[in-house]
Coordinates of N, CA and C in Angstrom, one line a residue:
M792 N 4.9 -19.1 9.1 CA 6.0 -18.8 8.3 C 6.0 -17.3 7.9
P793 N 7.1 -16.6 8.0 CA 7.1 -15.2 7.7 C 6.9 -14.9 6.2
N794 N 6.3 -13.8 5.9 CA 6.0 -13.4 4.5 C 7.3 -12.7 4.0
Q795 N 8.0 -13.5 3.2 CA 9.3 -12.9 2.7 C 9.1 -11.9 1.5
N796 N 7.9 -11.9 1.0 CA 7.7 -10.9 -0.1 C 7.6 -9.5 0.4
F797 N 7.3 -9.3 1.6 CA 7.1 -8.0 2.2 C 7.9 -7.9 3.5
P798 N 9.2 -7.9 3.5 CA 9.9 -7.9 4.8 C 9.7 -6.7 5.6
T799 N 9.7 -6.8 6.9 CA 9.4 -5.7 7.8 C 10.7 -5.2 8.5
V800 N 11.8 -6.0 8.4 CA 13.0 -5.7 9.1 C 13.6 -4.5 8.2
N801 N 13.9 -3.5 8.9 CA 14.5 -2.3 8.2 C 13.6 -1.7 7.2
G802 N 12.3 -2.0 7.2 CA 11.4 -1.5 6.2 C 10.6 -0.3 6.8
H803 N 10.0 0.5 6.0 CA 9.2 1.6 6.5 C 7.8 1.6 5.9
E804 N 6.9 1.9 6.7 CA 5.5 2.0 6.3 C 5.2 3.5 6.3
C805 N 4.2 3.9 5.5 CA 3.8 5.4 5.5 C 3.4 5.8 6.9
S806 N 3.8 7.0 7.2 CA 3.4 7.6 8.5 C 3.2 9.1 8.3
W807 N 2.8 9.8 9.4 CA 2.6 11.2 9.3 C 3.8 12.0 8.9
S808 N 5.0 11.5 9.2 CA 6.2 12.2 8.8 C 6.5 12.1 7.3
D809 N 5.8 11.3 6.6 CA 6.0 11.1 5.2 C 5.0 11.8 4.3
I810 N 4.1 12.6 4.9 CA 3.0 13.1 4.2 C 3.3 14.5 3.7
T811 N 2.7 14.8 2.5 CA 2.7 16.2 2.0 C 1.3 16.5 1.6
I812 N 0.8 17.7 1.8 CA -0.6 18.0 1.4 C -0.5 19.3 0.6
D813 N -1.0 19.3 -0.6 CA -1.1 20.5 -1.5 C -2.5 20.8 -1.8
V814 N -2.8 22.1 -1.8 CA -4.2 22.6 -2.1 C -4.1 23.3 -3.4
G815 N -4.8 22.9 -4.4 CA -4.9 23.6 -5.7 C -6.1 24.4 -5.8
I816 N -6.0 25.7 -5.9 CA -7.1 26.6 -6.0 C -7.1 27.3 -7.4
P817 N -8.2 27.2 -8.2 CA -8.2 27.8 -9.5 C -7.9 29.3 -9.4
G818 N -7.0 29.8 -10.2 CA -6.7 31.2 -10.3 C -5.7 31.6 -9.2
A819 N -5.2 30.7 -8.4 CA -4.2 31.0 -7.4 C -3.1 30.0 -7.4
E820 N -2.0 30.4 -6.7 CA -0.9 29.4 -6.6 C -1.3 28.3 -5.7
N821 N -0.7 27.1 -6.0 CA -0.9 26.0 -5.1 C -0.4 26.3 -3.7
I822 N -1.0 25.8 -2.7 CA -0.6 26.0 -1.3 C 0.0 24.7 -0.8
K823 N 1.2 24.7 -0.3 CA 1.7 23.5 0.4 C 1.4 23.7 1.8
V824 N 0.5 22.8 2.3 CA 0.0 22.9 3.7 C 1.0 22.3 4.6
V825 N 1.6 23.1 5.5 CA 2.5 22.7 6.5 C 2.0 22.8 7.9
D826 N 1.0 23.6 8.1 CA 0.4 23.8 9.4 C -0.8 22.9 9.6
C827 N -0.6 21.7 9.4 CA -1.7 20.7 9.4 C -1.5 19.7 10.6
E828 N -2.5 19.5 11.4 CA -2.5 18.6 12.5 C -3.1 17.3 12.2
G829 N -3.9 17.2 11.1 CA -4.6 15.9 10.7 C -5.5 16.1 9.5
I830 N -5.7 15.0 8.8 CA -6.6 15.0 7.7 C -7.4 13.7 7.7
K831 N -8.7 13.8 7.4 CA -9.5 12.6 7.3 C -10.3 12.7 6.0
H832 N -10.5 11.5 5.4 CA -11.4 11.5 4.2 C -11.9 10.1 4.1
S833 N -13.2 10.0 3.5 CA -13.8 8.7 3.4 C -14.8 8.8 2.2
G834 N -15.1 7.6 1.7 CA -16.1 7.5 0.6 C -17.0 6.3 0.9
K835 N -18.2 6.4 0.5 CA -19.2 5.3 0.8 C -20.1 5.2 -0.4
V836 N -20.3 3.9 -0.8 CA -21.3 3.6 -1.8 C -22.6 3.1 -1.1
E837 N -23.7 3.8 -1.4 CA -25.0 3.4 -0.8 C -25.8 2.7 -1.8
R838 N -26.1 1.4 -1.6 CA -26.7 0.6 -2.5 C -28.1 0.1 -2.0
A839 N -28.9 -0.2 -2.9 CA -30.2 -0.9 -2.5 C -30.1 -2.3 -3.1
V840 N -30.9 -3.2 -2.5 CA -30.9 -4.6 -3.0 C -32.3 -4.9 -3.6
S841 N -32.3 -5.7 -4.6 CA -33.6 -6.2 -5.2 C -33.8 -7.6 -4.6
R842 N -35.0 -7.9 -4.1 CA -35.3 -9.2 -3.5 C -36.2 -10.0 -4.4
G843 N -37.0 -9.4 -5.2 CA -37.8 -10.1 -6.1 C -38.7 -11.1 -5.3
T844 N -38.9 -12.3 -5.9 CA -39.7 -13.3 -5.3 C -38.9 -14.4 -4.7
S845 N -37.8 -14.0 -4.1 CA -36.8 -14.9 -3.6 C -37.0 -15.3 -2.1
G846 N -38.2 -14.9 -1.6 CA -38.5 -15.2 -0.2 C -37.7 -14.3 0.7
G847 N -37.4 -13.1 0.2 CA -36.7 -12.0 1.1 C -35.2 -12.0 1.0
R848 N -34.6 -13.0 0.2 CA -33.2 -13.0 0.1 C -32.7 -12.0 -1.0
P849 N -31.6 -11.3 -0.7 CA -31.1 -10.3 -1.7 C -30.7 -11.1 -3.0
M850 N -31.2 -10.6 -4.2 CA -30.8 -11.3 -5.4 C -29.8 -10.4 -6.2
K851 N -30.0 -9.1 -6.2 CA -29.2 -8.2 -7.0 C -29.0 -6.9 -6.2
K852 N -27.9 -6.2 -6.5 CA -27.6 -4.9 -5.9 C -27.7 -3.8 -7.0
T853 N -28.1 -2.6 -6.6 CA -28.1 -1.5 -7.5 C -26.7 -0.9 -7.6
A854 N -26.4 -0.1 -8.6 CA -25.0 0.5 -8.7 C -24.8 1.5 -7.5
G855 N -25.9 2.0 -7.1 CA -25.8 2.9 -5.9 C -25.3 4.3 -6.2
S856 N -25.1 5.1 -5.2 CA -24.6 6.4 -5.3 C -23.5 6.6 -4.3
V857 N -22.5 7.4 -4.6 CA -21.3 7.6 -3.8 C -21.4 8.9 -3.0
T858 N -21.1 8.9 -1.8 CA -20.9 10.1 -1.0 C -19.5 10.2 -0.4
Y859 N -18.9 11.3 -0.4 CA -17.6 11.5 0.1 C -17.6 12.5 1.3
E860 N -16.7 12.3 2.2 CA -16.5 13.3 3.3 C -15.0 13.5 3.5
A861 N -14.7 14.7 4.0 CA -13.3 14.9 4.3 C -13.2 16.1 5.2
S862 N -12.2 16.1 6.0 CA -11.9 17.3 6.9 C -10.4 17.4 7.1
I863 N -10.0 18.6 7.4 CA -8.6 18.8 7.7 C -8.5 19.7 8.9
T864 N -7.6 19.3 9.8 CA -7.4 20.1 11.0 C -6.1 20.9 10.9
L865 N -6.2 22.2 10.9 CA -5.1 23.2 10.7 C -4.9 24.0 12.0
T866 N -3.6 24.4 12.1 CA -3.4 25.4 13.1 C -4.0 26.7 12.6
R867 N -4.1 27.7 13.5 CA -4.7 29.0 13.2 C -4.0 29.6 12.0
S868 N -2.7 29.6 12.0 CA -1.9 30.2 10.9 C -2.1 29.5 9.6
G869 N -2.3 28.2 9.7 CA -2.5 27.4 8.5 C -3.9 27.7 7.9
L870 N -4.9 27.9 8.8 CA -6.2 28.2 8.3 C -6.3 29.6 7.7
I871 N -5.6 30.6 8.3 CA -5.5 31.9 7.8 C -4.9 31.9 6.4
A872 N -3.8 31.1 6.2 CA -3.2 31.0 4.8 C -4.2 30.5 3.8
L873 N -4.9 29.4 4.2 CA -5.9 28.8 3.3 C -7.0 29.8 3.0
I874 N -7.6 30.4 4.0 CA -8.7 31.4 3.8 C -8.2 32.6 3.0
T875 N -7.0 33.0 3.1 CA -6.5 34.2 2.4 C -6.4 33.8 0.9
A876 N -5.9 32.6 0.6 CA -5.9 32.2 -0.8 C -7.3 32.0 -1.4
L877 N -8.2 31.4 -0.6 CA -9.6 31.3 -1.1 C -10.3 32.6 -1.3
A878 N -10.0 33.6 -0.5 CA -10.5 34.9 -0.6 C -10.1 35.6 -1.9
E879 N -8.8 35.4 -2.3 CA -8.3 35.9 -3.5 C -9.0 35.3 -4.7
A880 N -9.2 33.9 -4.7 CA -9.9 33.2 -5.7 C -11.4 33.6 -5.8
A881 N -12.0 33.8 -4.6 CA -13.4 34.3 -4.6 C -13.6 35.6 -5.2
R882 N -12.7 36.6 -4.9 CA -12.7 37.9 -5.5 C -12.6 37.8 -7.1
A883 N -11.8 36.9 -7.5 CA -11.5 36.7 -9.0 C -12.8 36.2 -9.7
I884 N -13.6 35.4 -9.0 CA -14.9 34.9 -9.6 C -16.1 35.7 -9.3
G885 N -15.9 36.9 -8.6 CA -16.9 37.8 -8.2 C -17.8 37.3 -7.1
A886 N -17.3 36.5 -6.2 CA -18.1 36.0 -5.0 C -17.8 37.0 -3.9
V887 N -18.4 38.2 -4.1 CA -18.2 39.3 -3.1 C -19.5 39.9 -2.9
R888 N -19.8 40.2 -1.6 CA -21.1 40.9 -1.2 C -20.6 42.1 -0.3
G889 N -20.6 43.3 -0.9 CA -20.1 44.4 -0.1 C -18.6 44.2 0.3
N890 N -18.3 44.2 1.6 CA -17.0 43.9 2.0 C -16.8 42.5 2.5
E891 N -17.7 41.6 2.2 CA -17.6 40.2 2.5 C -17.2 39.4 1.3
V892 N -16.2 38.5 1.5 CA -15.8 37.6 0.4 C -16.3 36.2 0.7
I893 N -17.0 35.6 -0.2 CA -17.7 34.3 0.0 C -16.7 33.2 -0.3
I894 N -15.9 32.8 0.6 CA -14.9 31.8 0.4 C -15.5 30.4 0.1
S895 N -16.7 30.1 0.6 CA -17.3 28.8 0.4 C -17.7 28.6 -1.1
A896 N -17.7 29.7 -1.9 CA -18.0 29.6 -3.3 C -16.9 29.0 -4.2
V897 N -15.7 28.9 -3.6 CA -14.5 28.5 -4.4 C -14.3 27.0 -4.2
Q898 N -14.2 26.3 -5.3 CA -13.9 24.8 -5.2 C -12.4 24.6 -5.5
F899 N -11.9 23.6 -4.8 CA -10.4 23.4 -4.9 C -10.1 21.9 -4.8
T900 N -8.9 21.5 -5.1 CA -8.4 20.2 -5.0 C -7.4 20.0 -3.9
V901 N -7.5 18.9 -3.1 CA -6.5 18.6 -2.1 C -5.8 17.3 -2.5
L902 N -4.5 17.4 -2.6 CA -3.6 16.3 -3.0 C -2.8 15.8 -1.8
V903 N -3.1 14.6 -1.3 CA -2.4 14.1 -0.1 C -1.4 13.0 -0.7
Q904 N -0.1 13.2 -0.4 CA 0.9 12.2 -0.8 C 1.8 11.7 0.3
H905 N 2.1 10.5 0.2 CA 3.1 9.8 1.1 C 4.2 9.2 0.4
T906 N 5.4 9.4 0.8 CA 6.6 8.7 0.3 C 7.4 8.3 1.5
P907 N 7.4 7.0 1.9 CA 8.1 6.5 3.0 C 9.6 6.7 2.8
L908 N 10.3 6.8 3.9 CA 11.8 6.9 3.8 C 12.4 5.7 3.0
G909 N 13.3 6.1 2.1 CA 13.9 5.0 1.3 C 13.1 4.4 0.2
D910 N 11.9 4.9 0.0 CA 11.0 4.4 -1.1 C 11.0 5.4 -2.2
T911 N 10.8 4.9 -3.4 CA 10.6 5.8 -4.6 C 9.1 6.0 -5.0
A912 N 8.3 5.1 -4.4 CA 6.8 5.2 -4.7 C 6.2 6.4 -4.1
V913 N 5.2 7.0 -4.8 CA 4.4 8.1 -4.2 C 3.0 7.6 -4.1
Y914 N 2.5 7.5 -2.9 CA 1.1 7.1 -2.6 C 0.3 8.3 -2.6
A915 N -0.7 8.5 -3.5 CA -1.4 9.7 -3.6 C -2.9 9.5 -3.5
T916 N -3.6 10.4 -2.8 CA -5.0 10.5 -2.8 C -5.4 11.9 -3.2
K917 N -6.4 12.0 -4.1 CA -6.8 13.3 -4.6 C -8.2 13.6 -4.2
L918 N -8.5 14.6 -3.5 CA -9.9 15.0 -3.2 C -10.2 16.2 -4.1
E919 N -11.3 16.0 -4.9 CA -11.6 17.0 -5.9 C -13.0 17.6 -5.5
G920 N -13.2 18.8 -6.0 CA -14.5 19.5 -5.8 C -14.6 19.9 -4.3
C921 N -13.5 20.2 -3.6 CA -13.6 20.6 -2.2 C -14.1 22.0 -2.1
S922 N -14.7 22.3 -1.0 CA -15.1 23.7 -0.6 C -15.1 23.7 0.9
L923 N -14.9 24.9 1.4 CA -15.0 25.1 2.9 C -16.5 25.1 3.3
D924 N -17.0 24.0 3.8 CA -18.4 23.9 4.1 C -18.7 24.1 5.6
E925 N -17.7 23.9 6.5 CA -17.9 24.1 7.9 C -16.6 24.2 8.6
D926 N -16.5 24.9 9.7 CA -15.3 24.9 10.5 C -15.7 24.8 12.0
S927 N -14.8 24.2 12.8 CA -15.1 24.0 14.2 C -13.9 24.3 15.0
E928 N -14.1 25.1 16.0 CA -12.9 25.5 16.8 C -13.2 25.1 18.3
D929 N -12.2 24.7 19.0 CA -12.4 24.3 20.4 C -11.2 24.8 21.1
N930 N -11.2 26.0 21.7 CA -10.1 26.6 22.4 C -10.1 26.2 23.9
K931 N -9.0 25.9 24.4 CA -8.9 25.5 25.8 C -7.6 26.1 26.4
Q932 N -7.6 26.1 27.7 CA -6.4 26.5 28.4 C -5.3 25.5 28.2
G933 N -4.1 25.9 28.1 CA -3.0 24.9 27.9 C -1.9 25.4 27.0
N934 N -1.0 24.5 26.7 CA 0.2 24.9 25.9 C 0.0 24.5 24.4
D935 N -1.0 23.8 24.1 CA -1.2 23.4 22.7 C -1.6 24.6 21.8
A936 N -1.2 24.4 20.5 CA -1.6 25.4 19.5 C -3.1 25.4 19.3
D937 N -3.6 26.5 18.9 CA -5.0 26.6 18.5 C -5.2 25.8 17.2
V938 N -6.1 24.9 17.1 CA -6.4 24.1 15.9 C -7.9 24.2 15.5
I939 N -8.1 24.3 14.2 CA -9.5 24.4 13.7 C -9.7 23.3 12.7
E940 N -10.8 22.5 12.9 CA -11.1 21.5 11.9 C -12.1 22.1 10.9
V941 N -11.8 21.9 9.6 CA -12.5 22.4 8.5 C -13.1 21.3 7.7
T942 N -14.4 21.3 7.4 CA -15.0 20.3 6.6 C -14.8 20.7 5.1
L943 N -14.4 19.7 4.3 CA -14.0 20.0 2.9 C -15.1 19.7 1.9
G944 N -16.0 18.7 2.2 CA -17.1 18.4 1.3 C -16.7 18.0 -0.1
P945 N -15.8 17.1 -0.4 CA -15.3 16.8 -1.7 C -16.4 16.1 -2.5
T946 N -16.4 16.3 -3.9 CA -17.3 15.6 -4.8 C -16.7 14.3 -5.4
S947 N -15.4 14.1 -5.1 CA -14.7 13.0 -5.7 C -13.4 12.7 -4.8
R948 N -13.1 11.4 -4.7 CA -11.9 11.0 -4.0 C -11.2 9.9 -4.9
K949 N -10.0 10.0 -5.2 CA -9.3 9.1 -6.0 C -8.0 8.7 -5.4
R950 N -7.6 7.4 -5.5 CA -6.3 6.9 -5.0 C -5.5 6.4 -6.2
K951 N -4.3 6.9 -6.3 CA -3.4 6.6 -7.4 C -2.8 5.2 -7.2
L952 N -2.9 4.4 -8.2 CA -2.3 3.0 -8.2 C -0.9 3.1 -8.8
P953 N -0.1 2.1 -8.5 CA 1.3 2.0 -9.0 C 1.4 2.1 -10.5
N954 N 0.4 1.6 -11.3 CA 0.4 1.7 -12.7 C 0.0 3.0 -13.3
G955 N -0.4 4.0 -12.4 CA -0.8 5.3 -12.8 C -2.3 5.5 -12.9
D956 N -3.1 4.5 -12.9 CA -4.5 4.6 -12.9 C -5.0 5.2 -11.5
W957 N -6.2 5.8 -11.6 CA -6.8 6.3 -10.3 C -8.0 5.4 -10.0
A958 N -7.9 4.9 -8.8 CA -9.0 4.0 -8.3 C -10.1 4.9 -7.6
V959 N -11.4 4.7 -8.0 CA -12.5 5.4 -7.4 C -13.6 4.5 -7.0
L960 N -14.5 5.0 -6.2 CA -15.7 4.3 -5.9 C -16.7 4.7 -6.9
R961 N -17.6 3.9 -7.3 CA -18.6 4.3 -8.2 C -19.9 4.7 -7.6

């Protein structure tokens, strides 16, 4: 029997065409990222189990610790726009060594939002405490634009719920 609560006829699900990505850098204007080819993010709770005298069966779990990973793939012009904004923020906090600006010293927030066509809901994920930790470039012959994947290294990832709360891993 079809699920009538969530009809799919003439309905839309979030897709790449519905996405907006904003980067909030302290001391700089927010950047609306338009030269993006992809974004990935994940969170993981690493827990241990207590077995006690149960014959080796897990009896309890620890609260664990959370690790987050994220990366964004930008075109060259998108990366230059991001690096330029980070360089300005790095200068503002004194992260300069001679003529080198230390952009990895700047922490920023990435807000990823989806609003499907015809929907009023905004599905948001916020990556906080991001910094440029690594970049990777793979140039090849062909017609495709140059793209660079940048590791963001967030310290937090939150998903906004319809009631306004932010869901997090602990």
